[in-house]
Amino acid sequence: MNYYSALLLFFSGFFLLIIIIYFLMKIREEKRLQKILSTPFKEEYREYLKSTPHYKNLSKEDKEKIERSILLFSNTKEFIGVGVEVTHEMKVIIAFYACLLLLHKTTTNCYDNLKTIIIYPSAVAFDNIQASNGIYTKEKFLIDGQAANDTVIIIWHDAKKEAYHLRHDNVIVHEFAHEIDFMDGEIDGVPPIERSKYDEWTRVLFSDYKKLSDVVLKNREWGKYKLLGAYASTNEAEFFAVTTERFFESPKSLKKHFPELYNELKDFYNIDTVDLVS
């Protein structure tokens, strides 16, 4: 056997070994997921869900589906508490609202790219450093939550209040709307949608976004745009996240004042939230 034949044989064997290891890891992971799915959903967890305004009107099939999703989500993501102990309630409630957004979307698991959920007990201050003409300034700003592809930050004080009552706002829904937005690689207010629906989506959402931005700039004649609030005018991504909050938290008001916007969100999420919270 000459040198090149031996080299070829070596690399062939090496790549074959990698393939075998890959498939063994896939089989192992599949067994782990099946074990998670076979775990009974505890009544304790179900009691948390029954206290939310969104669980009770789900169909029997949807309840079973989202409970399986909660088990997968809470057992495949790392939950880290900063200054607070992570509880079963935190895991179940965060997983519920995260997976509710994808309940009727075609996904094997909720948020495959997401790895970590960091939970703070109350609003946390971060340093914001800005540079202008060589001059650096540092200021602190408070966050209610944050999403960055593989990590989501949740402020539990706000999340808990919003989870059990319809309040217009829902930080969990907001941050996971950002995660959905990023599924196509960009946070731009356009989540993964069918190409045939792209033009109508951008026409409706960006039209209302521009109108809201104009109202915020003038700070007068808010009218129906008061429902969306000034923060939604920050950029297109925040507009999508805020309108998703309103879609799940204030669906009747959103449908009344922004029927086209409501219909676009209903078509995307494949949920009629007016019926869900009635």
XYZ file of N, CA and C in Angstrom:
834
model
N 0.854 -1.197 0.000
C 0.000 0.000 0.000
C 0.891 1.250 0.000
N 0.687 2.115 -1.016
C 1.519 3.307 -1.076
C 1.028 4.379 -0.096
N 1.785 5.478 -0.020
C 1.524 6.544 0.952
C 0.143 7.152 0.751
N -0.237 7.470 -0.496
C -1.502 8.143 -0.765
C -2.700 7.247 -0.477
N -2.540 5.948 -0.741
C -3.618 5.004 -0.438
C -3.831 4.910 1.066
N -2.718 4.884 1.805
C -2.805 4.815 3.270
C -3.446 6.080 3.832
N -3.061 7.227 3.235
C -3.622 8.508 3.684
C -5.127 8.560 3.419
N -5.514 8.104 2.235
C -6.935 8.080 1.880
C -7.707 7.164 2.815
N -7.107 5.996 3.115
C -7.758 5.045 4.015
C -7.912 5.635 5.416
N -6.881 6.360 5.854
C -6.922 6.970 7.179
C -8.057 7.990 7.284
N -8.103 8.909 6.291
C -9.130 9.960 6.336
C -10.537 9.387 6.139
N -10.649 8.344 5.335
C -11.956 7.702 5.149
C -12.436 7.113 6.473
N -11.516 6.436 7.164
C -11.862 5.862 8.461
C -12.186 6.934 9.488
N -11.429 8.047 9.430
C -11.641 9.157 10.373
C -13.022 9.775 10.186
N -13.380 10.053 8.938
C -14.689 10.645 8.658
C -15.817 9.669 8.964
N -15.578 8.390 8.718
C -16.578 7.376 9.057
C -16.815 7.358 10.565
N -15.717 7.482 11.336
C -15.822 7.514 12.793
C -16.636 8.731 13.245
N -16.393 9.871 12.623
C -17.141 11.094 12.967
C -18.631 10.910 12.690
N -18.943 10.295 11.543
C -20.342 10.058 11.182
C -21.008 9.118 12.185
N -20.290 8.087 12.568
C -20.837 7.122 13.539
C -21.099 7.808 14.878
N -20.135 8.621 15.333
C -20.295 9.355 16.597
C -21.479 10.313 16.514
N -21.604 10.983 15.356
C -22.712 11.931 15.160
C -24.058 11.230 15.302
N -24.196 10.081 14.632
C -25.474 9.360 14.679
C -25.734 8.749 16.060
N -24.672 8.322 16.742
C -24.847 7.813 18.102
C -25.328 8.923 19.034
N -24.786 10.143 18.845
C -25.210 11.287 19.650
C -26.656 11.662 19.338
N -27.025 11.573 18.049
C -28.410 11.871 17.654
C -29.370 10.863 18.285
N -28.986 9.582 18.263
C -29.817 8.536 18.856
C -29.959 8.759 20.360
N -28.837 9.111 20.989
C -28.858 9.368 22.430
C -29.762 10.556 22.760
N -29.655 11.612 21.959
C -30.488 12.801 22.193
C -31.955 12.495 21.960
N -32.245 11.695 20.947
C -33.626 11.319 20.655
C -34.210 10.510 21.808
N -33.426 9.626 22.374
C -33.881 8.836 23.524
C -34.144 9.740 24.721
N -33.274 10.742 24.897
C -33.453 11.683 26.007
C -34.742 12.474 25.850
N -35.014 12.919 24.622
C -36.233 13.681 24.364
C -37.472 12.818 24.562
N -37.396 11.574 24.120
C -38.522 10.669 24.298
C -38.787 10.398 25.777
N -37.720 10.314 26.552
C -37.872 10.112 27.996
C -38.551 11.318 28.630
N -38.162 12.530 28.176
C -38.786 13.753 28.690
C -40.272 13.770 28.347
N -40.587 13.435 27.100
C -41.982 13.458 26.648
C -42.837 12.408 27.335
N -42.220 11.336 27.784
C -42.980 10.279 28.452
C -43.224 10.593 29.930
N -42.596 11.676 30.412
C -42.777 12.072 31.813
C -44.177 12.662 32.004
N -44.936 12.204 32.973
C -46.275 12.765 33.212
C -46.188 14.242 33.570
N -47.133 15.006 33.056
C -47.188 16.438 33.362
C -47.811 16.603 34.747
N -47.080 17.158 35.675
C -47.523 17.225 37.062
C -48.728 18.147 37.228
N -49.633 17.760 38.099
C -50.806 18.588 38.375
C -50.392 19.934 38.966
N -49.301 19.948 39.681
C -48.776 21.211 40.219
C -48.502 22.201 39.091
N -47.915 21.699 38.000
C -47.625 22.560 36.855
C -48.925 23.041 36.200
N -49.884 22.128 36.108
C -51.159 22.454 35.477
C -51.914 23.529 36.263
N -51.751 23.536 37.556
C -52.410 24.550 38.385
C -51.866 25.942 38.062
N -50.575 26.041 37.791
C -50.012 27.332 37.366
C -50.672 27.780 36.069
N -50.812 26.859 35.125
C -51.382 27.188 33.822
C -52.851 27.600 33.945
N -53.587 26.949 34.822
C -55.003 27.258 35.004
C -55.217 28.673 35.530
N -54.184 29.242 36.140
C -54.292 30.602 36.670
C -54.005 31.666 35.626
N -53.557 31.255 34.442
C -53.308 32.212 33.372
C -54.587 32.441 32.571
N -54.708 33.588 31.914
C -55.916 33.845 31.121
C -55.909 33.164 29.752
N -54.808 32.503 29.378
C -54.685 31.956 28.027
C -54.817 30.447 27.941
N -54.752 29.765 29.055
C -54.745 28.304 29.024
C -56.152 27.709 28.954
N -57.091 28.305 29.685
C -58.401 27.684 29.889
C -59.170 27.433 28.603
N -59.043 28.311 27.604
C -59.835 28.166 26.383
C -59.121 27.379 25.280
N -57.929 26.874 25.584
C -57.276 26.001 24.609
C -58.065 24.706 24.485
N -58.072 24.144 23.301
C -58.740 22.856 23.108
C -57.982 21.778 23.871
N -58.605 20.639 24.048
C -57.961 19.529 24.742
C -56.668 19.143 24.040
N -56.712 19.109 22.701
C -55.531 18.734 21.923
C -54.415 19.761 22.103
N -54.790 21.050 22.106
C -53.780 22.094 22.279
C -53.191 22.087 23.680
N -54.011 21.785 24.668
C -53.494 21.689 26.037
C -52.472 20.568 26.139
N -52.780 19.433 25.545
C -51.847 18.312 25.582
C -50.560 18.648 24.822
N -50.727 19.331 23.706
C -49.564 19.687 22.898
C -48.659 20.671 23.623
N -49.257 21.695 24.228
C -48.416 22.709 24.880
C -47.794 22.165 26.158
N -48.459 21.231 26.816
C -47.861 20.608 27.997
C -46.620 19.806 27.611
N -46.675 19.109 26.476
C -45.489 18.389 25.986
C -44.378 19.383 25.632
N -44.778 20.496 25.016
C -43.796 21.522 24.648
C -43.136 22.123 25.882
N -43.925 22.326 26.933
C -43.390 22.869 28.189
C -42.361 21.918 28.789
N -42.672 20.628 28.761
C -41.724 19.634 29.278
C -40.409 19.673 28.496
N -40.515 19.717 27.170
C -39.306 19.778 26.346
C -38.532 21.059 26.592
N -39.244 22.165 26.594
C -38.609 23.476 26.758
C -37.885 23.563 28.101
N -38.591 23.210 29.168
C -38.028 23.392 30.512
C -36.904 22.411 30.819
N -36.818 21.314 30.051
C -35.778 20.319 30.292
C -34.636 20.367 29.289
N -34.734 21.239 28.292
C -33.664 21.337 27.300
C -33.007 22.710 27.275
N -33.529 23.655 28.053
C -32.921 24.980 28.169
C -32.313 25.121 29.566
N -31.280 25.925 29.653
C -30.660 26.181 30.951
C -31.301 27.424 31.569
N -31.853 27.264 32.755
C -32.443 28.378 33.495
C -31.458 28.819 34.574
N -31.103 30.085 34.542
C -30.145 30.627 35.511
C -30.804 31.766 36.281
N -30.839 31.650 37.584
C -31.363 32.714 38.423
C -30.234 33.596 38.921
N -30.408 34.904 38.800
C -29.413 35.861 39.299
C -30.042 36.605 40.475
N -29.630 36.240 41.674
C -30.223 36.847 42.859
C -31.582 36.275 43.193
N -31.922 35.168 42.577
C -33.205 34.518 42.831
C -33.075 33.028 42.509
N -33.774 32.213 43.261
C -33.766 30.771 43.001
C -34.798 30.438 41.925
N -34.387 29.689 40.938
C -35.299 29.297 39.860
C -36.284 28.260 40.399
N -37.568 28.524 40.216
C -38.612 27.619 40.721
C -39.324 26.920 39.564
N -40.112 25.892 39.911
C -40.920 25.217 38.896
C -41.911 26.192 38.272
N -42.457 27.084 39.072
C -43.411 28.068 38.543
C -42.761 28.921 37.465
N -41.561 29.398 37.717
C -40.865 30.223 36.723
C -40.681 29.453 35.421
N -40.207 28.216 35.526
C -39.956 27.415 34.328
C -41.247 27.163 33.545
N -42.303 26.790 34.256
C -43.565 26.454 33.591
C -44.191 27.666 32.928
N -44.233 28.790 33.627
C -44.874 29.991 33.079
C -44.084 30.552 31.901
N -42.774 30.620 32.028
C -41.957 31.121 30.914
C -42.085 30.190 29.712
N -42.011 28.885 29.954
C -42.142 27.918 28.862
C -43.518 27.993 28.222
N -44.557 28.176 29.027
C -45.926 28.232 28.492
C -46.084 29.375 27.501
N -45.706 30.578 27.912
C -45.912 31.719 27.011
C -44.963 31.681 25.813
N -43.762 31.175 26.027
C -42.843 31.040 24.896
C -43.413 30.084 23.859
N -43.919 28.943 24.320
C -44.429 27.918 23.410
C -45.827 28.246 22.878
N -46.570 29.086 23.590
C -47.889 29.494 23.096
C -47.764 30.211 21.763
N -46.714 31.011 21.609
C -46.505 31.742 20.360
C -46.295 30.796 19.172
N -45.725 29.622 19.445
C -45.422 28.659 18.375
C -46.372 27.464 18.369
N -47.441 27.566 19.144
C -48.343 26.428 19.317
C -48.860 25.892 17.991
N -49.212 26.773 17.073
C -49.766 26.343 15.794
C -48.792 26.558 14.634
N -47.510 26.700 14.973
C -46.489 26.772 13.939
C -45.853 25.389 13.794
N -45.331 25.097 12.632
C -44.721 23.789 12.389
C -43.303 23.783 12.942
N -43.155 23.274 14.153
C -41.840 23.168 14.778
C -41.759 21.852 15.545
N -40.581 21.247 15.549
C -40.368 20.024 16.313
C -40.210 20.349 17.790
N -39.526 21.424 18.054
C -39.278 21.858 19.423
C -39.392 23.373 19.448
N -39.657 23.930 20.612
C -39.761 25.385 20.743
C -38.370 26.002 20.840
N -37.998 26.805 19.831
C -36.773 27.600 19.891
C -35.527 26.715 20.009
N -35.225 25.991 18.956
C -34.076 25.087 18.955
C -32.761 25.806 19.237
N -32.627 27.057 18.759
C -31.365 27.779 18.926
C -31.200 28.384 20.318
N -32.289 28.475 21.056
C -32.231 29.077 22.389
C -31.583 28.124 23.374
N -30.634 28.643 24.139
C -29.916 27.802 25.097
C -30.172 28.203 26.546
N -30.289 29.507 26.804
C -30.285 29.968 28.189
C -31.376 30.994 28.460
N -32.040 30.837 29.597
C -32.969 31.849 30.095
C -32.419 32.343 31.425
N -32.103 33.621 31.486
C -31.576 34.224 32.702
C -32.714 34.983 33.389
N -32.927 34.705 34.660
C -34.037 35.299 35.401
C -33.506 36.202 36.505
N -33.944 37.459 36.481
C -33.642 38.399 37.551
C -34.913 38.611 38.370
N -34.782 38.866 39.658
C -35.985 39.071 40.470
C -36.694 40.389 40.183
N -35.947 41.435 39.833
C -36.533 42.750 39.549
C -35.697 43.438 38.489
N -36.165 44.612 38.048
C -35.497 45.331 36.964
C -34.007 45.493 37.252
N -33.216 45.297 36.223
C -31.763 45.325 36.390
C -31.176 46.461 35.550
N -30.155 47.111 36.105
C -29.513 48.235 35.427
C -28.247 47.771 34.720
N -28.081 48.197 33.483
C -26.880 47.901 32.710
C -26.202 49.210 32.323
N -24.884 49.148 32.156
C -24.146 50.321 31.684
C -24.261 50.425 30.178
N -24.576 51.611 29.701
C -24.647 51.878 28.270
C -23.568 52.890 27.932
N -22.565 52.456 27.164
C -21.447 53.330 26.804
C -21.617 53.808 25.366
N -21.591 55.132 25.185
C -21.747 55.721 23.866
C -20.535 56.574 23.541
N -20.192 56.609 22.258
C -19.050 57.407 21.813
C -19.504 58.436 20.793
N -19.046 59.667 20.945
C -19.372 60.731 19.997
C -18.178 61.665 19.901
N -17.575 61.733 18.698
C -16.408 62.593 18.466
C -15.276 62.308 19.458
N -15.091 61.029 19.746
C -14.009 60.658 20.632
C -14.317 60.802 22.105
N -15.519 61.266 22.419
C -15.916 61.431 23.819
C -16.828 60.284 24.211
N -16.457 59.578 25.266
C -17.225 58.428 25.724
C -18.057 58.816 26.940
N -19.318 58.442 26.910
C -20.200 58.691 28.047
C -20.811 57.372 28.497
N -21.005 57.261 29.791
C -21.589 56.038 30.343
C -22.818 56.391 31.166
N -23.895 55.693 30.874
C -25.110 55.897 31.652
C -25.768 54.551 31.904
N -26.543 54.501 32.968
C -27.236 53.273 33.315
C -28.660 53.297 32.773
N -29.139 52.140 32.341
C -30.519 52.037 31.897
C -31.111 50.739 32.425
N -32.402 50.795 32.725
C -33.103 49.635 33.269
C -33.712 48.825 32.136
N -33.695 47.505 32.268
C -34.345 46.653 31.282
C -35.414 45.807 31.963
N -36.495 45.555 31.237
C -37.550 44.659 31.715
C -37.354 43.252 31.174
N -36.503 43.134 30.169
C -36.233 41.853 29.545
C -35.329 42.086 28.350
N -34.777 41.019 27.811
C -33.886 41.154 26.665
C -33.769 39.821 25.951
N -33.612 39.874 24.637
C -33.444 38.653 23.853
C -32.276 38.838 22.896
N -31.430 37.809 22.801
C -30.279 37.861 21.910
C -29.982 36.478 21.359
N -30.782 36.028 20.428
C -30.624 34.759 19.725
C -30.651 33.556 20.668
N -29.529 33.256 21.362
C -29.497 32.038 22.170
C -29.740 32.290 23.660
N -30.021 33.539 24.033
C -30.244 33.878 25.440
C -31.409 34.842 25.584
N -32.250 34.588 26.575
C -33.348 35.499 26.899
C -33.251 35.875 28.369
N -33.414 37.161 28.652
C -33.427 37.655 30.028
C -34.859 38.012 30.406
N -35.314 37.506 31.538
C -36.671 37.777 32.011
C -36.608 38.377 33.414
N -37.343 39.456 33.639
C -37.493 40.043 34.968
C -38.739 39.438 35.592
N -38.549 38.591 36.597
C -39.654 37.802 37.114
C -40.721 38.653 37.801
N -40.356 39.725 38.457
C -41.335 40.575 39.142
C -42.418 41.029 38.176
N -42.008 41.463 36.985
C -42.970 41.911 35.978
C -43.636 40.724 35.290
N -42.840 39.724 34.966
C -43.363 38.571 34.234
C -44.465 37.861 35.002
N -44.302 37.720 36.303
C -45.301 37.014 37.097
C -46.624 37.762 37.123
N -46.575 39.089 37.319
C -47.804 39.891 37.333
C -48.526 39.806 35.994
N -47.758 39.886 34.925
C -48.354 39.917 33.587
C -48.847 38.539 33.141
N -48.266 37.489 33.694
C -48.641 36.136 33.278
C -50.041 35.761 33.730
N -50.470 36.273 34.857
C -51.738 35.850 35.439
C -52.886 36.832 35.207
N -52.593 37.952 34.558
C -53.633 38.952 34.288
C -53.384 39.591 32.925
N -54.448 39.931 32.232
C -54.317 40.642 30.961
C -53.997 42.107 31.261
N -52.809 42.555 30.863
C -52.361 43.901 31.217
C -51.814 44.687 30.023
N -52.139 44.338 28.834
C -51.551 44.939 27.623
C -50.122 44.434 27.404
N -49.312 44.440 28.486
C -47.916 44.057 28.369
C -47.701 42.629 28.861
N -46.716 41.972 28.264
C -46.300 40.647 28.724
C -44.851 40.467 28.282
N -43.929 40.638 29.240
C -42.509 40.641 28.910
C -42.058 39.321 28.309
N -42.669 38.211 28.734
C -42.279 36.910 28.171
C -42.666 36.854 26.692
N -43.905 37.230 26.398
C -44.362 37.262 25.005
C -43.480 38.195 24.183
N -43.166 39.352 24.741
C -42.357 40.347 24.026
C -40.983 39.791 23.644
N -40.289 39.224 24.617
C -38.930 38.758 24.344
C -38.908 37.552 23.413
N -39.914 36.690 23.519
C -39.916 35.531 22.621
C -40.423 35.889 21.225
N -41.143 37.001 21.118
C -41.456 37.522 19.781
C -40.162 37.943 19.090
N -39.234 38.521 19.841
C -37.917 38.852 19.278
C -37.192 37.586 18.822
N -37.283 36.521 19.621
C -36.644 35.265 19.240
C -37.218 34.728 17.927
N -38.531 34.840 17.783
C -39.182 34.393 16.549
C -38.740 35.272 15.382
N -38.681 36.576 15.619
C -38.236 37.518 14.600
C -36.847 37.139 14.086
N -35.994 36.660 14.985
C -34.601 36.360 14.624
C -34.433 35.000 13.954
N -35.503 34.222 13.858
C -35.384 32.872 13.298
C -34.961 32.868 11.835
N -35.153 33.979 11.134
C -34.694 34.045 9.746
C -33.336 34.721 9.631
N -32.697 34.961 10.796
C -31.345 35.522 10.793
C -31.269 37.009 11.004
N -32.410 37.702 10.994
C -32.418 39.152 11.182
C -33.541 39.554 12.135
N -33.248 40.543 12.997
C -34.290 41.123 13.841
C -34.733 42.406 13.161
N -35.786 42.285 12.353
C -36.208 43.418 11.528
C -37.719 43.599 11.480
N -38.434 42.900 12.350
C -39.894 43.026 12.340
C -40.572 42.116 11.341
N -39.777 41.321 10.643
C -40.338 40.367 9.681
C -39.922 38.962 10.097
N -40.789 38.222 10.757
C -40.460 36.851 11.163
C -40.473 35.926 9.954
N -40.108 34.681 10.094
C -40.149 33.749 8.959
C -41.579 33.582 8.446
N -41.852 34.104 7.272
C -43.182 33.995 6.677
C -43.041 33.528 5.234
N -44.142 33.033 4.705
C -44.144 32.569 3.315
C -43.871 33.748 2.381
N -43.123 33.478 1.335
C -42.781 34.535 0.382
C -44.025 35.212 -0.189
N -45.090 34.419 -0.395
C -46.314 34.970 -0.990
C -47.024 35.956 -0.057
N -46.690 35.894 1.251
C -47.344 36.767 2.225
C -46.467 37.940 2.654
N -45.242 37.979 2.127
C -44.277 38.993 2.563
C -44.745 40.415 2.273
N -45.203 40.673 1.066
C -45.587 42.035 0.674
C -46.728 42.571 1.522
N -47.735 41.743 1.764
C -48.875 42.194 2.562
C -48.464 42.419 4.012
N -47.615 41.543 4.520
C -47.128 41.697 5.896
C -46.413 43.033 6.073
N -45.465 43.303 5.193
C -44.691 44.535 5.319
C -45.553 45.758 5.058
N -46.502 45.656 4.153
C -47.390 46.802 3.884
C -48.176 47.175 5.133
N -48.783 46.194 5.768
C -49.649 46.461 6.922
C -48.832 46.888 8.135
N -47.834 46.082 8.517
C -47.093 46.396 9.734
C -46.280 47.672 9.608
N -45.597 47.844 8.495
C -44.735 49.010 8.388
C -45.525 50.291 8.156
N -46.709 50.160 7.584
C -47.574 51.338 7.438
C -47.995 51.857 8.807
N -48.446 50.943 9.677
C -48.843 51.359 11.027
C -47.634 51.792 11.847
N -46.496 51.175 11.604
C -45.276 51.576 12.307
C -44.902 53.022 11.956
N -44.971 53.362 10.689
C -44.617 54.726 10.258
C -45.618 55.745 10.793
N -46.888 55.379 10.809
C -47.901 56.291 11.350
C -47.702 56.508 12.839
N -47.404 55.429 13.562
C -47.139 55.545 14.989
C -45.907 56.414 15.228
N -44.858 56.207 14.462
C -43.635 56.991 14.624
C -43.910 58.473 14.421
N -44.766 58.793 13.479
C -45.120 60.185 13.220
C -45.892 60.778 14.401
N -46.799 59.991 14.967
C -47.566 60.440 16.127
C -46.643 60.685 17.314
N -45.706 59.768 17.530
C -44.771 59.893 18.648
C -43.890 61.126 18.470
N -43.450 61.360 17.243
C -42.598 62.516 16.952
C -43.325 63.823 17.250
N -44.592 63.891 16.870
C -45.381 65.108 17.110
C -45.926 65.170 18.529
N -46.053 63.981 19.154
C -46.581 63.862 20.514
C -47.949 64.531 20.664
N -48.810 64.252 19.727
C -50.176 64.778 19.809
C -51.093 63.926 18.923
N -52.384 64.042 19.197
C -53.397 63.302 18.436
C -53.073 61.801 18.389
N -52.872 61.246 19.580
C -52.517 59.836 19.660
C -53.644 58.925 19.188
N -54.870 59.232 19.578
C -55.998 58.418 19.151
C -55.777 56.940 19.427
N -56.039 56.120 18.413
C -55.923 54.672 18.582
C -54.484 54.214 18.817
N -53.508 55.042 18.451
C -52.110 54.634 18.591
C -51.635 54.631 20.038
N -52.467 55.164 20.930
C -52.152 55.084 22.355
C -52.110 53.627 22.811
N -52.883 52.772 22.149
C -52.907 51.345 22.476
C -51.530 50.714 22.288
N -50.794 51.162 21.277
C -49.489 50.582 20.970
C -48.381 51.194 21.823
N -48.460 52.496 22.088
C -47.479 53.145 22.945
C -46.221 53.571 22.209
N -45.470 54.466 22.832
C -44.297 55.064 22.197
C -43.177 54.060 21.957
N -43.026 53.079 22.852
C -41.898 52.148 22.721
C -41.971 51.354 21.423
N -43.181 51.122 20.934
C -43.335 50.363 19.686
C -42.761 51.108 18.489
N -42.508 52.407 18.645
C -41.957 53.192 17.531
C -40.434 53.195 17.525
N -39.816 52.495 18.469
C -38.350 52.471 18.569
C -37.720 51.996 17.258
N -38.214 50.892 16.731
C -37.782 50.359 15.433
C -38.773 49.273 15.029
N -38.586 48.716 13.838
C -39.542 47.736 13.321
C -39.599 46.470 14.182
N -38.448 46.081 14.732
C -38.418 44.873 15.569
C -39.235 45.057 16.842
N -39.101 46.230 17.468
C -39.878 46.495 18.677
C -41.363 46.636 18.345
N -41.660 47.154 17.180
C -43.066 47.267 16.772
C -43.692 45.883 16.671
N -42.975 44.946 16.066
C -43.486 43.577 15.959
C -43.667 42.949 17.338
N -42.689 43.146 18.227
C -42.768 42.552 19.565
C -43.914 43.139 20.375
N -44.087 44.459 20.304
C -45.168 45.112 21.053
C -46.531 44.719 20.496
N -46.664 44.696 19.179
C -47.963 44.328 18.609
C -48.292 42.861 18.886
N -47.263 42.028 18.989
C -47.499 40.646 19.403
C -48.019 40.602 20.839
N -47.459 41.442 21.707
C -47.983 41.548 23.076
C -49.462 41.922 23.060
N -49.806 42.947 22.275
C -51.197 43.405 22.232
C -52.098 42.324 21.627
N -51.570 41.581 20.673
C -52.342 40.518 20.035
C -52.750 39.454 21.043
N -51.851 39.137 21.974
C -52.159 38.126 22.978
C -52.795 38.706 24.239
N -52.523 39.965 24.545
C -52.992 40.542 25.799
C -54.230 41.421 25.641
N -54.354 42.110 24.517
C -55.492 43.012 24.288
C -56.086 42.775 22.900
N -56.430 41.534 22.594
C -56.841 41.210 21.223
C -58.096 41.940 20.750
N -59.062 42.133 21.638
C -60.292 42.809 21.224
C -60.011 44.253 20.821
N -59.194 44.933 21.607
C -58.847 46.322 21.293
C -58.027 46.403 20.008
N -57.080 45.475 19.858
C -56.248 45.484 18.650
C -57.097 45.218 17.417
N -58.006 44.263 17.513
C -58.874 43.940 16.372
C -59.798 45.102 16.029
N -60.289 45.810 17.046
C -61.195 46.935 16.829
C -60.489 48.104 16.155
N -59.299 48.440 16.629
C -58.610 49.642 16.154
C -57.644 49.375 14.997
N -57.142 48.154 14.918
C -56.180 47.811 13.863
C -56.557 46.467 13.250
N -57.686 46.390 12.566
C -58.163 45.099 12.048
C -57.191 44.427 11.078
N -56.554 45.198 10.210
C -55.598 44.595 9.270
C -54.394 44.031 10.010
N -53.906 44.770 10.979
C -52.765 44.329 11.776
C -53.124 43.068 12.544
N -54.304 43.056 13.132
C -54.770 41.878 13.872
C -54.826 40.659 12.950
N -55.362 40.829 11.761
C -55.507 39.712 10.829
C -54.153 39.170 10.363
N -53.172 40.070 10.187
C -51.838 39.613 9.800
C -51.205 38.766 10.905
N -51.362 39.226 12.136
C -50.820 38.472 13.268
C -51.577 37.162 13.474
N -52.887 37.199 13.290
C -53.688 35.977 13.417
C -53.271 34.963 12.357
N -53.025 35.431 11.157
C -52.613 34.542 10.075
C -51.226 33.969 10.346
N -50.335 34.785 10.898
C -48.976 34.310 11.163
C -48.954 33.301 12.308
N -49.564 33.658 13.443
C -49.549 32.773 14.604
C -50.585 31.653 14.503
N -51.521 31.798 13.583
C -52.568 30.806 13.375
C -53.384 30.579 14.649
N -53.648 31.692 15.344
C -54.467 31.678 16.553
C -55.392 32.880 16.514
N -56.659 32.679 16.831
C -57.597 33.787 16.977
C -57.650 34.115 18.468
N -56.861 35.082 18.887
C -56.695 35.347 20.320
C -57.938 35.992 20.960
N -58.804 36.564 20.151
C -60.073 37.076 20.705
C -60.844 35.925 21.342
N -60.890 34.804 20.657
C -61.560 33.618 21.204
C -60.754 33.021 22.368
N -59.454 33.138 22.299
C -58.586 32.514 23.306
C -58.782 33.115 24.688
N -59.027 34.430 24.764
C -59.127 35.089 26.082
C -60.532 35.538 26.422
N -61.524 35.134 25.632
C -62.902 35.560 25.890
C -63.500 34.788 27.063
